[in-house]
DNA sequence: AAGATGGTATATGTATGCATATGGTGCATT
DNA sequence: AATGCACCATATGCATACATATACCATCTT
């Protein structure tokens, strides 16, 4: 990672360069390689990935449409920075939409899906007990993805995924706090219980509680004065 | 509109060409100038707007990200066509999200906003009574926009707007049926009543009913066998 | 010395040209 | 006549080159 070789943008001969660039940059944003405010310099990215500016531009345009990039000085693009108020909006929107997914999912999930979710929560319990934040973060992402899928609505899943990616840079460090691991896990178990009981309204309420709690935690970490909205 | 002159893409010297192209194409999709399945040929669009392919490509890429374009044969793009199942997903998602906006809006609207919404509904009553479908369509769009704004959440407003544009090509002809005018207006009045009563839950329920009713109507128009899901 | 103004450097915006992939068409063969 | 293969046409994918706008910096003026 410390050498100056070309970055991996996935299998060399799969799909248009712009598509792979977009995916690569999104990954960098999610895993913290690119942080909010970082410049998305066209020539730098082009050299970095060993391509011309044209596909880079297209990828960046798409990032902007996805709400992951914003215009900076000199018409440049940079990774979108969310002021506290906007982050609050985002987390609230996510809260509402994920809750809707949970409600629909509770009514529509197949038996297999229910078991998958149960297994995911069980593994989460182990990770939480072991205090393994990294493993828990992965299982948390998987848990929410399973809920999105269970809603059986591609458009809803798409917007939920978009909002979740936007929040990713701010959610990152959340599971360093081991106490958040435990409370998050408890909330997951509450959602699971509602899903297994096939109680849509309870699932919606539990999910809203979970995402709201997560949001509050994120905002606390970013601002010690802890606005409660 | 029948000559072969260059199409108007807005003020000649405002912002990058790609931005204006994007807006122009979106408008065309909304007003029916471009219909689902229509090819988004790069050279044709470039000649049509009097620019090179580069900004056209960027605009089309953005359309794809917005869910308004899809890939067709030969890697080309065309205006996205929604199969019945996907249209159902879209309308359901819209229903849920607009209902959330209505709930939040009912709790957050200012007195001025309440009056604006009331005025909008009043004008809608006149248009509906006069059987003026075109005027009613405009007022309907305005009504929903006011509700989005009232939720005071930019991210929610953004996704709601995105989904609404995706559905636009299919909603278009809805207000040719004068009976739909009347029922839609009645539903608007129900939502307004809940908002004026500052009853968020009632507003959410009323909005969900309204969008669901609209969705059913759209699906009936597109498929006489009227799947009820 | 401080501020304003003009120049310059750098990065984006657009156009053009070449490479390539894909789908269609026509011919040949079975 | 139907099917398979090869060729070709066309539109997209990418790269390069030129145009332009903006921010920074230096210099000049007050």
Coordinates of C-alpha atoms (C1' of nucleotides) in Angstrom, one line a residue:
Chain A
X1 CA 0.0 0.0 0.0
X2 CA 3.0 2.3 0.5
X3 CA 4.4 1.9 -3.0
X4 CA 3.5 4.1 -5.9
X5 CA 2.2 1.3 -8.1
X6 CA -1.2 1.6 -9.8
X7 CA -4.2 1.0 -7.5
X8 CA -6.2 -2.1 -8.0
X9 CA -9.5 -1.2 -9.7
X10 CA -10.7 -4.7 -9.8
X11 CA -10.5 -7.4 -12.6
X12 CA -8.7 -5.7 -15.4
X13 CA -11.1 -6.7 -18.2
X14 CA -14.5 -6.5 -16.5
X15 CA -16.7 -3.7 -17.6
X16 CA -16.1 -0.1 -18.5
X17 CA -13.2 1.7 -16.7
X18 CA -15.6 4.3 -15.4
X19 CA -17.7 1.7 -13.6
X20 CA -14.7 0.1 -11.9
X21 CA -13.4 3.6 -11.0
X22 CA -16.7 4.5 -9.4
X23 CA -16.8 1.3 -7.4
X24 CA -13.1 1.7 -6.4
X25 CA -13.7 5.3 -5.2
X26 CA -16.8 4.4 -3.3
X27 CA -14.9 1.6 -1.6
X28 CA -12.2 4.1 -0.6
X29 CA -14.8 6.4 0.8
X30 CA -16.4 3.6 2.8
X31 CA -13.2 2.2 4.2
X32 CA -11.8 5.6 5.1
X33 CA -9.1 5.7 2.4
X34 CA -10.8 8.9 1.2
X35 CA -12.3 11.1 3.9
X36 CA -14.9 13.9 3.7
X37 CA -13.3 17.0 2.4
X38 CA -10.6 15.2 0.5
X39 CA -10.0 16.5 -3.0
X40 CA -11.1 14.4 -6.0
X41 CA -8.5 15.8 -8.3
X42 CA -9.0 14.5 -11.8
X43 CA -5.4 14.3 -13.0
X44 CA -4.3 12.8 -9.6
X45 CA -7.0 10.1 -9.8
X46 CA -6.2 9.5 -13.4
X47 CA -2.5 9.0 -12.7
X48 CA -3.3 7.0 -9.6
X49 CA -5.4 4.5 -11.5
X50 CA -3.4 4.6 -14.7
X51 CA -6.2 5.9 -16.9
X52 CA -7.1 9.2 -18.7
X53 CA -9.2 12.0 -17.2
X54 CA -12.3 11.0 -19.2
X55 CA -13.4 8.0 -17.2
X56 CA -12.4 9.7 -14.0
X57 CA -14.7 12.6 -14.7
X58 CA -17.5 10.2 -15.4
X59 CA -16.9 8.4 -12.2
X60 CA -16.8 11.6 -10.2
X61 CA -20.0 12.9 -11.8
X62 CA -21.7 9.7 -10.7
X63 CA -20.3 10.2 -7.2
X64 CA -21.8 13.6 -7.1
X65 CA -25.2 12.3 -8.2
X66 CA -25.0 9.7 -5.5
X67 CA -24.4 12.4 -2.9
X68 CA -20.9 11.3 -2.2
X69 CA -19.1 14.2 -3.8
X70 CA -19.6 18.0 -3.8
X71 CA -18.2 20.9 -5.6
X72 CA -15.3 22.7 -4.0
X73 CA -13.2 25.6 -5.0
X74 CA -12.2 26.0 -8.7
X75 CA -15.1 23.9 -9.7
X76 CA -13.3 20.9 -8.3
X77 CA -15.0 18.0 -6.6
X78 CA -14.2 16.7 -3.2
X79 CA -15.6 14.0 -1.0
X80 CA -18.8 15.4 0.5
X81 CA -18.6 16.8 3.9
X82 CA -21.8 16.8 6.0
X83 CA -22.3 19.6 8.4
X84 CA -23.9 18.5 11.6
X85 CA -27.4 19.7 10.5
X86 CA -27.2 17.7 7.3
X87 CA -25.8 14.7 9.0
X88 CA -28.8 14.9 11.3
X89 CA -31.1 15.0 8.3
X90 CA -29.3 12.0 6.7
X91 CA -29.5 9.9 9.9
X92 CA -33.1 10.7 10.4
X93 CA -34.0 9.8 6.8
X94 CA -32.0 6.6 7.2
X95 CA -33.9 5.9 10.4
X96 CA -37.3 6.3 8.8
X97 CA -36.4 4.3 5.6
X98 CA -34.7 1.4 7.4
X99 CA -37.7 1.2 9.7
X100 CA -40.0 0.9 6.7
X101 CA -37.8 -1.8 5.3
X102 CA -38.1 -3.7 8.6
X103 CA -41.8 -3.4 8.6
X104 CA -42.2 -4.7 5.1
X105 CA -39.5 -7.3 5.7
X106 CA -41.2 -8.7 8.8
X107 CA -44.3 -9.3 6.6
X108 CA -42.5 -10.7 3.6
X109 CA -39.5 -12.6 4.8
X110 CA -39.2 -16.2 3.8
X111 CA -38.4 -18.9 6.4
X112 CA -34.9 -19.2 5.0
X113 CA -34.3 -15.4 5.3
X114 CA -35.5 -15.5 8.9
X115 CA -33.0 -18.2 9.6
X116 CA -30.3 -16.2 7.9
X117 CA -31.1 -13.2 10.0
X118 CA -31.1 -15.3 13.1
X119 CA -27.7 -16.7 12.3
X120 CA -26.4 -13.2 11.6
X121 CA -27.6 -12.0 15.0
X122 CA -26.1 -15.1 16.7
X123 CA -22.7 -14.4 15.2
X124 CA -23.1 -10.8 16.2
X125 CA -23.6 -11.9 19.8
X126 CA -20.3 -13.8 19.7
X127 CA -18.4 -10.8 18.2
X128 CA -20.0 -8.4 20.7
X129 CA -19.1 -10.7 23.6
X130 CA -15.5 -11.0 22.3
X131 CA -15.4 -7.3 21.9
X132 CA -14.3 -7.7 18.3
X133 CA -15.4 -4.4 16.8
X134 CA -14.2 -5.2 13.3
X135 CA -16.1 -8.4 13.0
X136 CA -19.1 -6.8 14.6
X137 CA -19.0 -4.0 12.0
X138 CA -19.1 -6.5 9.2
X139 CA -22.0 -8.4 10.8
X140 CA -23.8 -5.2 11.4
X141 CA -23.6 -4.3 7.7
X142 CA -24.8 -7.8 6.8
X143 CA -27.7 -7.5 9.2
X144 CA -28.9 -4.3 7.7
X145 CA -28.4 -5.6 4.2
X146 CA -30.5 -8.7 5.0
X147 CA -33.3 -6.4 6.2
X148 CA -33.1 -4.3 3.1
X149 CA -33.3 -7.4 0.9
X150 CA -36.2 -8.8 2.9
X151 CA -38.4 -5.8 2.0
X152 CA -38.5 -7.1 -1.5
X153 CA -38.5 -3.7 -3.1
X154 CA -35.5 -2.8 -5.3
X155 CA -36.2 0.9 -5.3
X156 CA -36.5 1.1 -1.6
X157 CA -33.3 -1.0 -1.2
X158 CA -31.5 1.3 -3.6
X159 CA -32.3 4.5 -1.7
X160 CA -31.6 2.9 1.6
X161 CA -28.2 1.7 0.3
X162 CA -27.4 5.2 -1.1
X163 CA -28.1 6.9 2.2
X164 CA -26.2 4.2 4.1
X165 CA -23.1 4.8 2.0
X166 CA -23.4 8.5 2.6
X167 CA -23.3 7.9 6.3
X168 CA -20.5 5.4 6.1
X169 CA -17.6 7.8 6.7
X170 CA -19.2 8.9 9.9
X171 CA -20.3 5.5 11.2
X172 CA -16.8 4.1 10.8
X173 CA -15.3 4.4 14.2
X174 CA -18.5 3.7 16.1
X175 CA -17.7 0.1 17.0
X176 CA -14.4 1.1 18.7
X177 CA -16.6 1.8 21.7
X178 CA -17.2 -1.7 23.1
X179 CA -20.2 -0.5 25.1
X180 CA -21.9 0.5 21.8
X181 CA -21.3 -3.1 20.6
X182 CA -23.4 -4.5 23.4
X183 CA -26.3 -2.0 23.1
X184 CA -26.3 -2.4 19.3
X185 CA -26.4 -6.2 19.6
X186 CA -29.3 -6.0 22.1
X187 CA -31.2 -3.8 19.6
X188 CA -30.5 -6.3 16.8
X189 CA -32.0 -9.0 19.0
X190 CA -35.1 -6.9 19.6
X191 CA -35.6 -6.5 15.8
X192 CA -35.0 -10.1 15.2
X193 CA -37.6 -11.0 17.9
X194 CA -40.2 -8.9 16.2
X195 CA -39.3 -10.4 12.8
X196 CA -39.6 -13.9 14.1
X197 CA -42.9 -13.0 15.7
X198 CA -44.0 -11.8 12.3
X199 CA -45.0 -8.5 13.9
X200 CA -44.4 -5.7 11.3
X201 CA -45.2 -2.8 13.5
X202 CA -42.9 -4.0 16.3
X203 CA -40.1 -4.6 13.8
X204 CA -40.6 -1.1 12.5
X205 CA -40.5 0.4 15.9
X206 CA -37.5 -1.7 17.0
X207 CA -35.5 -0.7 13.8
X208 CA -36.3 3.0 14.3
X209 CA -35.1 2.7 17.9
X210 CA -31.9 1.0 16.7
X211 CA -31.0 3.5 14.0
X212 CA -32.0 6.4 16.2
X213 CA -29.8 5.1 18.9
X214 CA -26.9 4.6 16.5
X215 CA -27.4 8.1 15.2
X216 CA -27.3 9.6 18.6
X217 CA -24.1 7.7 19.2
X218 CA -22.6 9.0 16.0
X219 CA -23.5 12.6 16.8
X220 CA -22.1 12.2 20.3
X221 CA -18.8 11.0 18.9
X222 CA -18.6 13.9 16.5
X223 CA -19.8 16.6 18.9
X224 CA -19.1 16.2 22.7
X225 CA -21.9 18.7 23.4
X226 CA -24.3 16.0 22.2
X227 CA -27.2 17.8 20.5
X228 CA -30.3 15.7 21.0
X229 CA -32.4 17.4 18.3
Chain B
X1 CA -41.0 22.9 -31.8
X2 CA -41.3 21.4 -35.3
X3 CA -38.3 23.0 -36.8
X4 CA -34.8 21.5 -36.7
X5 CA -33.2 24.3 -34.8
X6 CA -31.1 23.6 -31.7
X7 CA -33.1 22.8 -28.6
X8 CA -33.1 25.3 -25.8
X9 CA -30.9 24.1 -23.0
X10 CA -31.5 27.1 -20.8
X11 CA -29.5 30.3 -20.4
X12 CA -26.5 30.1 -22.7
X13 CA -23.9 31.1 -20.2
X14 CA -25.0 29.6 -16.9
X15 CA -23.1 26.6 -15.6
X16 CA -21.4 23.7 -17.3
X17 CA -23.1 22.4 -20.5
X18 CA -23.4 18.9 -18.9
X19 CA -25.5 20.4 -16.1
X20 CA -27.9 22.1 -18.4
X21 CA -28.1 19.0 -20.6
X22 CA -29.0 16.9 -17.7
X23 CA -31.7 19.3 -16.6
X24 CA -33.0 19.6 -20.2
X25 CA -33.2 15.8 -20.7
X26 CA -34.9 15.3 -17.3
X27 CA -37.5 17.9 -18.3
X28 CA -38.0 16.1 -21.6
X29 CA -38.6 12.8 -19.7
X30 CA -41.0 14.4 -17.3
X31 CA -43.1 16.2 -20.0
X32 CA -43.2 13.2 -22.2
X33 CA -40.8 14.5 -24.9
X34 CA -38.7 11.4 -24.2
X35 CA -40.6 8.3 -23.3
X36 CA -39.4 5.1 -21.6
X37 CA -37.5 2.9 -24.0
X38 CA -36.4 5.9 -26.2
X39 CA -32.7 5.7 -27.2
X40 CA -30.3 8.2 -25.6
X41 CA -28.0 8.3 -28.6
X42 CA -24.9 10.3 -27.9
X43 CA -24.3 11.7 -31.3
X44 CA -28.0 12.4 -31.9
X45 CA -28.3 14.3 -28.6
X46 CA -25.0 16.1 -29.3
X47 CA -26.2 17.3 -32.6
X48 CA -29.6 18.1 -31.3
X49 CA -28.2 20.4 -28.6
X50 CA -25.3 21.6 -30.6
X51 CA -22.5 20.4 -28.4
X52 CA -20.0 17.6 -28.5
X53 CA -20.5 14.1 -27.2
X54 CA -18.5 14.6 -24.0
X55 CA -21.0 16.7 -22.0
X56 CA -23.7 14.5 -23.4
X57 CA -22.0 11.4 -22.0
X58 CA -21.7 13.0 -18.6
X59 CA -25.3 14.0 -18.6
X60 CA -26.4 10.5 -19.6
X61 CA -24.2 8.9 -16.9
X62 CA -25.9 11.1 -14.4
X63 CA -29.3 10.1 -15.7
X64 CA -28.3 6.5 -15.2
X65 CA -27.3 7.1 -11.6
X66 CA -30.6 8.9 -11.0
X67 CA -32.4 5.8 -12.2
X68 CA -33.8 7.5 -15.3
X69 CA -31.6 5.7 -17.9
X70 CA -30.7 2.1 -18.4
X71 CA -28.3 0.3 -20.6
X72 CA -29.7 -1.1 -23.8
X73 CA -28.2 -2.9 -26.8
X74 CA -24.7 -2.1 -27.9
X75 CA -23.9 -0.5 -24.5
X76 CA -26.2 2.3 -25.4
X77 CA -28.4 4.1 -22.9
X78 CA -32.1 4.6 -23.2
X79 CA -34.8 6.1 -21.0
X80 CA -35.5 3.6 -18.3
X81 CA -38.4 1.3 -18.8
X82 CA -40.1 0.0 -15.7
X83 CA -41.6 -3.5 -16.0
X84 CA -44.9 -3.8 -14.0
X85 CA -43.1 -5.4 -11.0
X86 CA -40.6 -2.7 -10.8
X87 CA -43.1 0.0 -11.2
X88 CA -45.0 -1.5 -8.3
X89 CA -41.9 -1.4 -6.2
X90 CA -41.3 2.2 -7.1
X91 CA -44.8 3.3 -6.3
X92 CA -44.8 1.4 -3.0
X93 CA -41.5 3.0 -2.1
X94 CA -42.8 6.4 -3.0
X95 CA -45.9 5.7 -1.0
X96 CA -43.9 4.9 2.2
X97 CA -41.5 7.8 1.8
X98 CA -44.1 10.4 1.0
X99 CA -46.1 9.3 4.0
X100 CA -43.0 9.7 6.2
X101 CA -42.6 13.3 4.8
X102 CA -46.2 14.0 5.6
X103 CA -45.8 12.8 9.2
X104 CA -42.7 14.9 9.8
X105 CA -44.2 17.8 8.0
X106 CA -47.4 17.8 10.1
X107 CA -45.2 18.2 13.1
X108 CA -42.8 20.8 11.7
X109 CA -44.7 23.0 9.3
X110 CA -44.8 26.7 10.0
X111 CA -48.0 28.6 10.0
X112 CA -47.0 30.2 6.7
X113 CA -46.4 26.8 5.2
X114 CA -49.8 25.5 6.4
X115 CA -51.5 28.5 4.7
X116 CA -49.5 27.8 1.5
X117 CA -50.7 24.2 1.5
X118 CA -54.2 25.3 2.2
X119 CA -54.1 27.7 -0.7
X120 CA -52.7 25.0 -2.9
X121 CA -55.6 22.7 -2.0
X122 CA -58.1 25.4 -2.5
X123 CA -56.8 26.1 -6.0
X124 CA -56.9 22.3 -6.6
X125 CA -60.6 22.3 -5.8
X126 CA -61.2 24.9 -8.4
X127 CA -59.2 23.0 -11.0
X128 CA -60.9 19.7 -10.2
X129 CA -64.3 21.3 -10.3
X130 CA -63.5 22.8 -13.7
X131 CA -62.2 19.5 -14.9
X132 CA -58.9 21.2 -15.9
X133 CA -56.5 18.2 -15.8
X134 CA -53.5 20.2 -16.8
X135 CA -53.9 22.8 -14.1
X136 CA -54.6 20.1 -11.6
X137 CA -51.5 18.2 -12.5
X138 CA -49.4 21.3 -11.8
X139 CA -51.1 21.9 -8.5
X140 CA -50.7 18.2 -7.6
X141 CA -47.0 18.5 -8.2
X142 CA -46.9 21.6 -6.1
X143 CA -48.8 20.0 -3.3
X144 CA -46.4 17.1 -3.0
X145 CA -43.4 19.5 -3.2
X146 CA -44.8 21.5 -0.3
X147 CA -45.1 18.4 1.7
X148 CA -41.6 17.4 0.9
X149 CA -40.3 20.8 1.9
X150 CA -42.2 20.8 5.1
X151 CA -40.5 17.7 6.3
X152 CA -37.4 19.9 6.8
X153 CA -35.0 17.1 5.7
X154 CA -32.9 17.6 2.6
X155 CA -31.9 14.0 2.2
X156 CA -35.4 12.7 2.5
X157 CA -36.6 15.4 0.1
X158 CA -33.9 14.4 -2.3
X159 CA -34.8 10.7 -2.4
X160 CA -38.5 11.5 -2.6
X161 CA -37.9 13.8 -5.5
X162 CA -35.8 11.2 -7.3
X163 CA -38.4 8.5 -7.0
X164 CA -41.1 11.0 -8.1
X165 CA -39.2 11.8 -11.3
X166 CA -38.8 8.1 -12.0
X167 CA -42.5 7.7 -11.8
X168 CA -43.3 10.8 -13.8
X169 CA -43.5 9.1 -17.2
X170 CA -46.2 6.8 -15.9
X171 CA -48.1 9.3 -13.9
X172 CA -48.5 11.7 -16.8
X173 CA -51.8 10.8 -18.3
X174 CA -53.5 10.1 -15.0
X175 CA -55.4 13.4 -14.8
X176 CA -57.1 12.9 -18.2
X177 CA -59.6 10.8 -16.2
X178 CA -61.8 13.5 -14.6
X179 CA -63.0 11.1 -12.0
X180 CA -59.5 10.7 -10.7
X181 CA -59.3 14.5 -10.4
X182 CA -62.1 14.5 -7.9
X183 CA -60.9 11.6 -5.8
X184 CA -57.3 12.9 -5.7
X185 CA -58.6 16.3 -4.6
X186 CA -60.7 14.7 -1.8
X187 CA -57.5 12.9 -0.6
X188 CA -55.5 16.1 -0.7
X189 CA -58.2 17.6 1.5
X190 CA -57.9 14.7 3.9
X191 CA -54.1 15.2 4.2
X192 CA -54.6 19.0 4.6
X193 CA -57.1 18.4 7.4
X194 CA -54.6 16.2 9.3
X195 CA -51.9 18.7 8.8
X196 CA -54.0 21.6 10.0
X197 CA -55.0 19.5 13.0
X198 CA -51.3 19.0 13.6
X199 CA -51.9 15.2 13.7
X200 CA -48.8 13.6 12.3
X201 CA -50.1 10.0 12.4
X202 CA -53.3 11.0 10.6
X203 CA -51.2 12.9 8.0
X204 CA -49.0 9.9 7.4
X205 CA -52.0 7.6 7.0
X206 CA -53.8 10.0 4.7
X207 CA -50.8 10.5 2.5
X208 CA -50.2 6.7 2.3
X209 CA -53.8 6.3 1.3
X210 CA -53.4 9.0 -1.3
X211 CA -50.3 7.7 -2.9
X212 CA -51.5 4.1 -2.8
X213 CA -54.8 5.2 -4.5
X214 CA -52.8 7.0 -7.1
X215 CA -50.6 4.0 -7.6
X216 CA -53.5 1.7 -8.1
X217 CA -54.9 4.1 -10.6
X218 CA -51.7 4.2 -12.5
X219 CA -51.4 0.4 -12.6
X220 CA -55.0 0.1 -13.7
X221 CA -54.3 2.5 -16.6
X222 CA -51.3 0.5 -17.7
X223 CA -52.8 -3.0 -17.2
X224 CA -56.5 -3.5 -17.6
X225 CA -56.3 -6.7 -15.6
X226 CA -55.5 -4.4 -12.6
X227 CA -53.1 -6.4 -10.4
X228 CA -53.8 -5.5 -6.8
X229 CA -50.6 -6.9 -5.4
Chain C
dA1 C1' 2.8 49.0 5.0
dA2 C1' -1.6 47.6 3.3
dG3 C1' -4.7 47.0 -0.2
dA4 C1' -5.9 46.5 -4.9
dT5 C1' -5.0 45.0 -9.3
dG6 C1' -3.2 42.3 -12.9
dG7 C1' -0.8 38.2 -14.4
dT8 C1' 0.1 33.5 -14.2
dA9 C1' -0.4 28.8 -13.0
dT10 C1' -3.4 25.0 -12.4
dA11 C1' -7.4 22.3 -12.8
dT12 C1' -11.7 21.8 -14.9
dG13 C1' -14.8 22.1 -19.4
dT14 C1' -15.2 20.8 -24.0
dA15 C1' -14.1 19.0 -28.5
dT16 C1' -12.1 15.7 -31.6
dG17 C1' -10.0 11.4 -33.1
dC18 C1' -9.0 6.7 -32.7
dA19 C1' -9.9 2.0 -30.6
dT20 C1' -13.1 -1.5 -29.7
dA21 C1' -17.1 -4.1 -28.9
dT22 C1' -21.5 -5.5 -30.3
dG23 C1' -25.3 -6.5 -33.1
dG24 C1' -27.1 -7.0 -37.6
dT25 C1' -26.9 -8.7 -42.2
dG26 C1' -25.8 -11.5 -45.9
dC27 C1' -23.8 -15.5 -47.8
dA28 C1' -22.6 -20.1 -47.8
dT29 C1' -23.4 -24.7 -46.3
dT30 C1' -26.1 -28.5 -44.7
Chain D
dA1 C1' -35.3 -23.6 -46.2
dA2 C1' -33.0 -23.1 -42.0
dT3 C1' -28.9 -22.5 -39.4
dG4 C1' -24.3 -21.0 -38.6
dC5 C1' -20.4 -18.1 -39.5
dA6 C1' -18.1 -14.2 -41.0
dC7 C1' -17.9 -9.5 -42.3
dC8 C1' -19.3 -4.9 -41.7
dA9 C1' -21.6 -0.9 -39.9
dT10 C1' -22.4 1.9 -36.0
dA11 C1' -22.3 3.6 -31.5
dT12 C1' -19.9 3.7 -27.4
dG13 C1' -15.1 3.8 -24.6
dC14 C1' -11.1 6.1 -23.9
dA15 C1' -7.3 9.2 -24.7
dT16 C1' -5.4 13.5 -26.1
dA17 C1' -5.4 18.4 -27.1
dC18 C1' -7.2 22.8 -26.7
dA19 C1' -10.2 26.5 -24.3
dT20 C1' -11.4 28.7 -20.2
dA21 C1' -12.2 30.0 -15.5
dT22 C1' -10.6 30.7 -11.0
dA23 C1' -7.6 31.3 -7.2
dC24 C1' -3.2 32.6 -5.7
dC25 C1' 0.7 35.5 -5.8
dA26 C1' 3.5 39.2 -6.9
dT27 C1' 4.0 43.8 -7.8
dC28 C1' 2.7 48.5 -7.9
dT29 C1' 0.4 52.3 -6.1
dT30 C1' -1.4 55.1 -2.5

